[in-house]
CSV table of C-alpha atoms in Angstrom, one decimal:
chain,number,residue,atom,x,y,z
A,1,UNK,CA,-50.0,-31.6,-27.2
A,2,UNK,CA,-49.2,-28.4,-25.6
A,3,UNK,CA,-47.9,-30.0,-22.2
A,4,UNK,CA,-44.8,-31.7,-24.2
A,5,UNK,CA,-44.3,-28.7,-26.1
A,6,UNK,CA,-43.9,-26.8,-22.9
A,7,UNK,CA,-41.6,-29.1,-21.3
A,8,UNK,CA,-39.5,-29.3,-24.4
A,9,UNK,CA,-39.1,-25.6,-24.4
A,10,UNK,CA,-38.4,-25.8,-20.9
A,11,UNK,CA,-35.5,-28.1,-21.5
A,12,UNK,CA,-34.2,-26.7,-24.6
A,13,UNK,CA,-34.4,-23.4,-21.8
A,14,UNK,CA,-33.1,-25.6,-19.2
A,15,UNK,CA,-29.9,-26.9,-21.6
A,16,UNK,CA,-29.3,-23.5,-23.3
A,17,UNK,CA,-28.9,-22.0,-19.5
A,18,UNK,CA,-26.7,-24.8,-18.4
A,19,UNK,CA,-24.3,-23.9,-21.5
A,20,UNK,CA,-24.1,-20.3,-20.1
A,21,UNK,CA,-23.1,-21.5,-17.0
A,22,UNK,CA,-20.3,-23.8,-18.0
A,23,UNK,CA,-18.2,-20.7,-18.7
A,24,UNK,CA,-15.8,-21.5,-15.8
A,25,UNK,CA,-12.5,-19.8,-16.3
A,26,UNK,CA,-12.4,-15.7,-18.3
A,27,UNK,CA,-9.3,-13.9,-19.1
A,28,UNK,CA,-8.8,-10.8,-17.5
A,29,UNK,CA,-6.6,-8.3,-19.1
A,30,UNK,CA,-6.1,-4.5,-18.6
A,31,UNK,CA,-4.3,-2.6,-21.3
A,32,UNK,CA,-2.7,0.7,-22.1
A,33,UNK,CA,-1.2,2.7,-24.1
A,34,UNK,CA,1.9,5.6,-23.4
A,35,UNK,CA,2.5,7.9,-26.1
A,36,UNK,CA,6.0,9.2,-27.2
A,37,UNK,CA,7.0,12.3,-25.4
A,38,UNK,CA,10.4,14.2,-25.0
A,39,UNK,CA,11.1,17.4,-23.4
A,40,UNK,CA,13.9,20.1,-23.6
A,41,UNK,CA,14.5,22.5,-20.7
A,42,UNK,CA,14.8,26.4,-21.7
A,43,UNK,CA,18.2,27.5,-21.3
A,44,UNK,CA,18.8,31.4,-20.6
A,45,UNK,CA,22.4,31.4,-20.0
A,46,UNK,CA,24.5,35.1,-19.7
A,47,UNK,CA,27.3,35.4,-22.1
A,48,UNK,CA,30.9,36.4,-21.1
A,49,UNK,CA,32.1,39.3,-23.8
A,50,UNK,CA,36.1,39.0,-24.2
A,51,UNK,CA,37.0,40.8,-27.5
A,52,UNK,CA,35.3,40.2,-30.4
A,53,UNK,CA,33.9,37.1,-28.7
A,54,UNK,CA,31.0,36.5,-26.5
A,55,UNK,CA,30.6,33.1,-24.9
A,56,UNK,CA,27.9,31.2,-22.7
A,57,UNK,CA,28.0,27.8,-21.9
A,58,UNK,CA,24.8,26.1,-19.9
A,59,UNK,CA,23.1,22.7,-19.0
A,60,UNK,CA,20.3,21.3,-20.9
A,61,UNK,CA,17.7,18.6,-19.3
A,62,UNK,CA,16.4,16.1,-22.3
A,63,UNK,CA,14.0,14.2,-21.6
A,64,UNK,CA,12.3,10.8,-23.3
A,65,UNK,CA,10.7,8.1,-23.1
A,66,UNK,CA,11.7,6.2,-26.5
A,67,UNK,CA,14.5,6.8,-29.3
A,68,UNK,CA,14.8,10.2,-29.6
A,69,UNK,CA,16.4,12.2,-32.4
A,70,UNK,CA,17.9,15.8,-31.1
A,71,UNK,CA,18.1,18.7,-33.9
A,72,UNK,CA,19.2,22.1,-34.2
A,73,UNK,CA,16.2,23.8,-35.9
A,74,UNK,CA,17.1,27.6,-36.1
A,75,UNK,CA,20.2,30.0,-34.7
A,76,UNK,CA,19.2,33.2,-34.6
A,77,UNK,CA,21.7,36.5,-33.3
A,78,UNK,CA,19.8,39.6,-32.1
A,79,UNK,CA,21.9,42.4,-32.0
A,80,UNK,CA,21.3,46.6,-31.7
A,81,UNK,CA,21.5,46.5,-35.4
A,82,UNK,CA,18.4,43.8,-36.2
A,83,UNK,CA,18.5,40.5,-36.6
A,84,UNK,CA,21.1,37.9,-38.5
A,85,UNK,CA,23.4,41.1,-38.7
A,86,UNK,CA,26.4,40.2,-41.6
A,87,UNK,CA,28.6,41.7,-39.1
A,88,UNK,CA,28.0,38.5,-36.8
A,89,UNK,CA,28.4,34.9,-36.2
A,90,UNK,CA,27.7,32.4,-34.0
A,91,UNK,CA,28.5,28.8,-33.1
A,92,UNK,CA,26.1,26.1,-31.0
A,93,UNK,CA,27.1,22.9,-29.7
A,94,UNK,CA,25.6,20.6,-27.8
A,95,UNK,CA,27.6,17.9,-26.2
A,96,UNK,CA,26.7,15.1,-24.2
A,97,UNK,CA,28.0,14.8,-20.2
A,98,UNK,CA,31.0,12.7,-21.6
A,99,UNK,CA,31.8,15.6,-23.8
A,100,UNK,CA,31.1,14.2,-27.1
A,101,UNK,CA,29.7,16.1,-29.1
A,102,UNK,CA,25.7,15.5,-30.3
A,103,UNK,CA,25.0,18.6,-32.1
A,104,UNK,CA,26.6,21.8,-33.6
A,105,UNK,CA,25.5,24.5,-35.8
A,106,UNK,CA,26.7,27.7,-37.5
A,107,UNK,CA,25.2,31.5,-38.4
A,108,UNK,CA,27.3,32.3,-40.7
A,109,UNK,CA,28.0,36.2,-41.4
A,110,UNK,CA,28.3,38.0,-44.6
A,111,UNK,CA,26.1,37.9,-47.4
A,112,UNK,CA,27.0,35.5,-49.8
A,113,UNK,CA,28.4,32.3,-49.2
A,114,UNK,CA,28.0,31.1,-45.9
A,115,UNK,CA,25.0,33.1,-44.5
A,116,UNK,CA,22.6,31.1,-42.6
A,117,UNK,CA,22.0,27.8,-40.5
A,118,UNK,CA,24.4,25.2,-41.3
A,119,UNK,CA,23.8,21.8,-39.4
A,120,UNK,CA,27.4,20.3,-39.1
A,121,UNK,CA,26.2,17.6,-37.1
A,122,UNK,CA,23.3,16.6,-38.5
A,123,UNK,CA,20.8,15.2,-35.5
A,124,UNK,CA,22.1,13.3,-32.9
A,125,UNK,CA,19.9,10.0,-31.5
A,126,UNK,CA,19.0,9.5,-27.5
A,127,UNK,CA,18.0,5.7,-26.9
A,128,UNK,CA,15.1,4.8,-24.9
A,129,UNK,CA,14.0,5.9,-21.9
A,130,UNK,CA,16.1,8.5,-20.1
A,131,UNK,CA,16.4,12.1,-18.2
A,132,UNK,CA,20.0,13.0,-20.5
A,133,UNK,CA,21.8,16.4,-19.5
A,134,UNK,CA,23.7,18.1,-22.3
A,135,UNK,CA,25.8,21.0,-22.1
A,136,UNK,CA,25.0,24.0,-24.6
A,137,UNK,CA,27.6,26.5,-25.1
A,138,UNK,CA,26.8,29.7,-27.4
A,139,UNK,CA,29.3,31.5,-28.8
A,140,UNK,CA,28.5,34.7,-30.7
A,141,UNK,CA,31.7,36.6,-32.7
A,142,UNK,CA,31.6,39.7,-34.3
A,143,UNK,CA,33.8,40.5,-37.7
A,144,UNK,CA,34.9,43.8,-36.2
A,145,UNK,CA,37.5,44.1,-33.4
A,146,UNK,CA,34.9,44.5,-30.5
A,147,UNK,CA,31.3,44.1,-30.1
A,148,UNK,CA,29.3,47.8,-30.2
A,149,UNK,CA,27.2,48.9,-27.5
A,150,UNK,CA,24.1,47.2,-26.7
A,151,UNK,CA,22.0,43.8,-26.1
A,152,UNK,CA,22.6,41.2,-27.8
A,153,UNK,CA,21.2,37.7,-27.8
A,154,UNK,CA,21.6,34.1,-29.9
A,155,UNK,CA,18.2,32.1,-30.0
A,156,UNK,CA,18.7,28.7,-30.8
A,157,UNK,CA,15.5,26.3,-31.1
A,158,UNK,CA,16.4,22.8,-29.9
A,159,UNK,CA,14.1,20.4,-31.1
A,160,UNK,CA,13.2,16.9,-30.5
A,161,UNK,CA,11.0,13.9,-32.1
A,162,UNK,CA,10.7,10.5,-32.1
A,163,UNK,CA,13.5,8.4,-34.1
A,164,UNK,CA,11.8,6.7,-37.0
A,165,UNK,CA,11.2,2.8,-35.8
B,1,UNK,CA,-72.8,-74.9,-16.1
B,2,UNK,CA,-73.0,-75.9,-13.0
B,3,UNK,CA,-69.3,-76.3,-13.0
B,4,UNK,CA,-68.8,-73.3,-15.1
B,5,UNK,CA,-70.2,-70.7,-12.3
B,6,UNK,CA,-68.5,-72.6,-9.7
B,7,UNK,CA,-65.0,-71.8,-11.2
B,8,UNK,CA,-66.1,-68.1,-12.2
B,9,UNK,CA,-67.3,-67.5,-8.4
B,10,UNK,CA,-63.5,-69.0,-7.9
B,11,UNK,CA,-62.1,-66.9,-9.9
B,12,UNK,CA,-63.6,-63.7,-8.6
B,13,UNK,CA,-63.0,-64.6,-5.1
B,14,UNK,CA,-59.2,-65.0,-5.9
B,15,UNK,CA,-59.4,-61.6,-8.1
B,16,UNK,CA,-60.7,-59.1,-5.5
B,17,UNK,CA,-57.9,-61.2,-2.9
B,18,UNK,CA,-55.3,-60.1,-5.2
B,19,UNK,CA,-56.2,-56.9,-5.9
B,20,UNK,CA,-56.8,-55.6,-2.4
B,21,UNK,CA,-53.9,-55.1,-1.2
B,22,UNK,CA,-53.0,-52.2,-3.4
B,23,UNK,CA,-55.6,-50.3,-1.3
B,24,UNK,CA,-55.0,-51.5,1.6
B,25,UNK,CA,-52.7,-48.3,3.1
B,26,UNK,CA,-54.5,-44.7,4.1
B,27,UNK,CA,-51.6,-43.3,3.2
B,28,UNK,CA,-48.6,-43.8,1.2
B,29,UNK,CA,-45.5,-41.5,0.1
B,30,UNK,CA,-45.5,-39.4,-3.4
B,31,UNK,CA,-42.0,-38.5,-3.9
B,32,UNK,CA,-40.5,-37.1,-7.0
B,33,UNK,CA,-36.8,-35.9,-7.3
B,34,UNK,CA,-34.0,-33.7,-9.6
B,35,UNK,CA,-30.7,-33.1,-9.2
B,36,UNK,CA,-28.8,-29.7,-9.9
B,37,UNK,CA,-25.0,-30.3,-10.7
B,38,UNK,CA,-22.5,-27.7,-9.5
B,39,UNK,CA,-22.4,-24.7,-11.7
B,40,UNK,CA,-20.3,-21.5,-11.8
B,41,UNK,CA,-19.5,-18.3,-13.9
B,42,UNK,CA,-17.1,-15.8,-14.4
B,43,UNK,CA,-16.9,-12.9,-17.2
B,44,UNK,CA,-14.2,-11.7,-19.4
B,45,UNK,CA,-13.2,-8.4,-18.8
B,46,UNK,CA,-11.0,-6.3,-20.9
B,47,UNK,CA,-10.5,-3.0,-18.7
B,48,UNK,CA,-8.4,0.3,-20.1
B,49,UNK,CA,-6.0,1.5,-17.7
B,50,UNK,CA,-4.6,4.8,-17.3
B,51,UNK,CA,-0.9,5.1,-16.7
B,52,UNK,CA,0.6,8.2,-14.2
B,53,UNK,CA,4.2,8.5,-13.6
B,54,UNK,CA,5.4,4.5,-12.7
B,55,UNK,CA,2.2,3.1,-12.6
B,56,UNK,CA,-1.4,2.2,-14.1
B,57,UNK,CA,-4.4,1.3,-13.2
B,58,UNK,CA,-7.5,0.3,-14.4
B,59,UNK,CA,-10.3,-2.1,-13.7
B,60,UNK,CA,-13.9,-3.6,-15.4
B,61,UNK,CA,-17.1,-5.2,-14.2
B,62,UNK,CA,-17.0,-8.9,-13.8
B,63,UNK,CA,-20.8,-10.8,-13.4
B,64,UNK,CA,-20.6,-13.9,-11.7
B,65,UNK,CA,-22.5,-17.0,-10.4
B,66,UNK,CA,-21.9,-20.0,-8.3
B,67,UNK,CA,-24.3,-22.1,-6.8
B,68,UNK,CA,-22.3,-23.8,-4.4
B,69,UNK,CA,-19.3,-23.2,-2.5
B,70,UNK,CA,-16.5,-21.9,-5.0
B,71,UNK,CA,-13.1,-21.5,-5.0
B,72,UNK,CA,-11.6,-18.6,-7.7
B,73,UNK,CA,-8.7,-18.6,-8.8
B,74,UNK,CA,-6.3,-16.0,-10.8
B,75,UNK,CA,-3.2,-17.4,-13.5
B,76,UNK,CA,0.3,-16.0,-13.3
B,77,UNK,CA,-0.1,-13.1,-14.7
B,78,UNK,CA,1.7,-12.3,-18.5
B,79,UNK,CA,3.0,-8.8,-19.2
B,80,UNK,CA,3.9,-7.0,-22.6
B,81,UNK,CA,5.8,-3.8,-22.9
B,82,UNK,CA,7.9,-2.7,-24.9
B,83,UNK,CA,10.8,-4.1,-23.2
B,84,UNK,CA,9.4,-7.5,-24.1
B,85,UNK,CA,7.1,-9.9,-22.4
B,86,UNK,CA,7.3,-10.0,-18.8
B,87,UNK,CA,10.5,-8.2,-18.7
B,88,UNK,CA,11.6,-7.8,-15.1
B,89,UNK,CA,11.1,-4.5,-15.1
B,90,UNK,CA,6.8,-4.9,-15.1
B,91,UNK,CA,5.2,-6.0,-11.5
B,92,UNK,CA,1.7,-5.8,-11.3
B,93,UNK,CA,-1.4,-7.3,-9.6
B,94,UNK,CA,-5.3,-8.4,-10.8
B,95,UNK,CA,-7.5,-8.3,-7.9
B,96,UNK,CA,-10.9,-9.8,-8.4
B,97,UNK,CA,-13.5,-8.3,-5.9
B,98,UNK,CA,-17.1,-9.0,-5.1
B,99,UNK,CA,-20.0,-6.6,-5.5
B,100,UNK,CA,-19.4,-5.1,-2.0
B,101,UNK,CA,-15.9,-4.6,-3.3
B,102,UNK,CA,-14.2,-7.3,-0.9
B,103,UNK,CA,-11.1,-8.7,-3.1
B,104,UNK,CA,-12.0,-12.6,-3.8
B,105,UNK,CA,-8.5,-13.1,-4.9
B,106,UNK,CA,-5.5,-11.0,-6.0
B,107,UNK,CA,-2.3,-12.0,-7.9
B,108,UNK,CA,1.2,-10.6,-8.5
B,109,UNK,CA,3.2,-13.4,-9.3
B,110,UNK,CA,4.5,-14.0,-12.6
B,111,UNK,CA,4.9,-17.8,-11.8
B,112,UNK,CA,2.3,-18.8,-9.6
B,113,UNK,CA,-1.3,-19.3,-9.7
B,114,UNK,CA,-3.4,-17.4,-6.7
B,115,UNK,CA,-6.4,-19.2,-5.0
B,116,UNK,CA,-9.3,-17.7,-3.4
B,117,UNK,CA,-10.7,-19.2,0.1
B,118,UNK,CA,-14.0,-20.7,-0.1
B,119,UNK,CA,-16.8,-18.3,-1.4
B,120,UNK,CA,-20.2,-19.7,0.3
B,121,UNK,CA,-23.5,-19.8,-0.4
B,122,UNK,CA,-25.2,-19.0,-3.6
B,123,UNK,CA,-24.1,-15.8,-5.6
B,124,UNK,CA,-25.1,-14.3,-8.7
B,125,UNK,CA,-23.5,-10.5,-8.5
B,126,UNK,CA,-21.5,-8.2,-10.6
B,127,UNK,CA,-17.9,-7.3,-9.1
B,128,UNK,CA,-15.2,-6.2,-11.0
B,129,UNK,CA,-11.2,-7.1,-11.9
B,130,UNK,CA,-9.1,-4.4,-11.0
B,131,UNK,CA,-5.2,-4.2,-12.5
B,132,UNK,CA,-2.3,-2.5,-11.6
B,133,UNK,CA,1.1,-2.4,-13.7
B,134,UNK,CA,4.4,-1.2,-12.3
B,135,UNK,CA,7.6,-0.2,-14.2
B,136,UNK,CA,10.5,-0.2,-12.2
B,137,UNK,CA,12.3,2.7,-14.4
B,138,UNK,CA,12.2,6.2,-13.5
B,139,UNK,CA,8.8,6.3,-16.3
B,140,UNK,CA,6.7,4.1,-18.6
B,141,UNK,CA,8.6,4.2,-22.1
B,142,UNK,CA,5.9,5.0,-25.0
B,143,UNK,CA,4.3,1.9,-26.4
B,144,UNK,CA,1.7,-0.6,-25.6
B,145,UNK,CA,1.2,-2.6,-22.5
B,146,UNK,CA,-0.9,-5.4,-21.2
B,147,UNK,CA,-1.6,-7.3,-18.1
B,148,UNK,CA,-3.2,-10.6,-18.1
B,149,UNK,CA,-4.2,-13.3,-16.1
B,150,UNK,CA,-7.0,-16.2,-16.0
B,151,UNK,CA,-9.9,-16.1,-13.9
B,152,UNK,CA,-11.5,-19.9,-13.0
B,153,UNK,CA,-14.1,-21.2,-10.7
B,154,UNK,CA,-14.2,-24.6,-9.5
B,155,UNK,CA,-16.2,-26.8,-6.6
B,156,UNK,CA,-15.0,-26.3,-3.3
B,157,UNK,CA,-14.4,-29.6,-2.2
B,158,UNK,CA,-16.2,-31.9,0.7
């Protein structure tokens, strides 16, 4: 009895083998995976004073690789006399290489009505996948008839994400 | 009785006739036989691939067997992007080497089918799949992408 055993084993061994081998054809597939990413040069532009108005205009490199939503996130005016002074404004837009415009905020002066970040534009969307210039121009104003002595500066934050899907 | 032994003696005289020439050789041949059909194997393999400026790479083991002469060969290959599936944008290529990393067979083509020449002898190794992916914009846009193609082993034939 065990010789018939043994061969039956051996063929169930033999058949279960022969399944394995009858594989003949296999996908192949590699896959991966690119996350969203976007990326906004620094601008550091000088700004021309003429009167009570100080102006700087510069290119900025945007880059992404999906929908992109740009955004004004902060203006901010350092002068000799602190920061957000009520004695000073300033105006940022951003406009595309056509020259239409994508962005623009106001600092306002004074200290009621009016102070702070106002986003005029709202955000502005970038399709797909691209390497976009936009010019930035900064403009700083002062409510009295000529800028004092000393360094000033306008920091605006330029920010941008992904565009909801 | 007389009669009876007479035809018994007969009868043994034609039974030993009969049976001797079954004994008659010295020698005679003992032959047994099997037959093994053709066989052959390949894996799946489901590799990550890393992505670098316009391109990506990546590849995975692949064990496989033959026992006769083989021919491999590799489907058009399928892309998905997010530009859609096998935009013209994606180029690629699946290469499917041999343990001592000799490609077997590579593809590229979106609409052809790639054959290998004649693999001999009996193998039972481990090589590997390797894949490449190509965009042909200035960068990969974020998303998820896939390269595909069929791997299949058949008899060489004659």
């Amino acid at each position: 009895m065990r010789r018939p055993a043994a061969l039956a084993l051996a063929l169930a061994l033999a058949l279960s083998g022969a399944r394995a081998l009858a594989k003949t054809s296999a996908l192949q597939d590699g896959a991966f995976s690119v996350p969203y990413e976007c990326g906004l040069a620094p601008v550091n532009v000088p700004m021309l004073v003429n009167g009570d108005e100080s102006v700087g205009i510069d290119l900025t490199s945007i880059l992404h690789n999906s929908d992109t939503d740009l955004g004004i996130g902060s203006v901010q005016i350092v002068s000799p006399w602190g920061i957000n002074p009520p004695e000073l404004s300033s105006d940022v837009v951003v406009t595309s290489p056509s020259g239409a415009a994508l962005l623009a905020a106001t600092r306002g002066s004074g200290n009621g009505k009016g102070k702070g970040l106002a986003n005029a534009k709202g955000q502005a969307k970038r399709l797909g996948l691209a390497n976009d210039r936009a010019t930035t121009t900064l403009r700083v104003l002062t409510r009295e008839s000529a800028f004092r002595a000393g360094a000033y500066s306008v920091i605006v934050n330029l920010t941008c994400s992904q565009s909801p899907q | 009785m007389k009669l009876l032994r007479a035809l018994a003696g007969a009868a043994g005289v034609l039974a030993v006739s009969a049976a001797a020439p079954a004994f008659a050789g010295t020698s005679e041949l003992q032959q047994g036989s099997f037959n093994v059909p053709y066989a052959c194997s390949v894996s799946p393999v489901s590799a990550s691939m890393t992505a670098a400026g316009t391109s990506a790479f990546g590849s995975g083991p692949n064990a496989f067997s033959q026992n006769s002469d083989t021919i491999y060969s590799l489907s058009p290959l399928t892309f998905t992007g997010p530009l859609g599936a096998n935009n013209a944008a994606y180029t690629g290529a699946v290469d499917f080497l041999n343990a001592a990393n000799n490609g077997i067979v590579v593809n590229s083509s979106k609409s052809t089918s790639a054959s290998s020449s004649v693999v001999t002898a009996l193998r039972n190794e481990t090589g590997s799949t390797q894949f490449a992916f190509y965009t042909g914009e200035s960068a990969f846009r974020a998303g998820n992408y896939t390269v595909a193609s069929t791997l299949s082993c058949a008899q060489a034939e004659g």
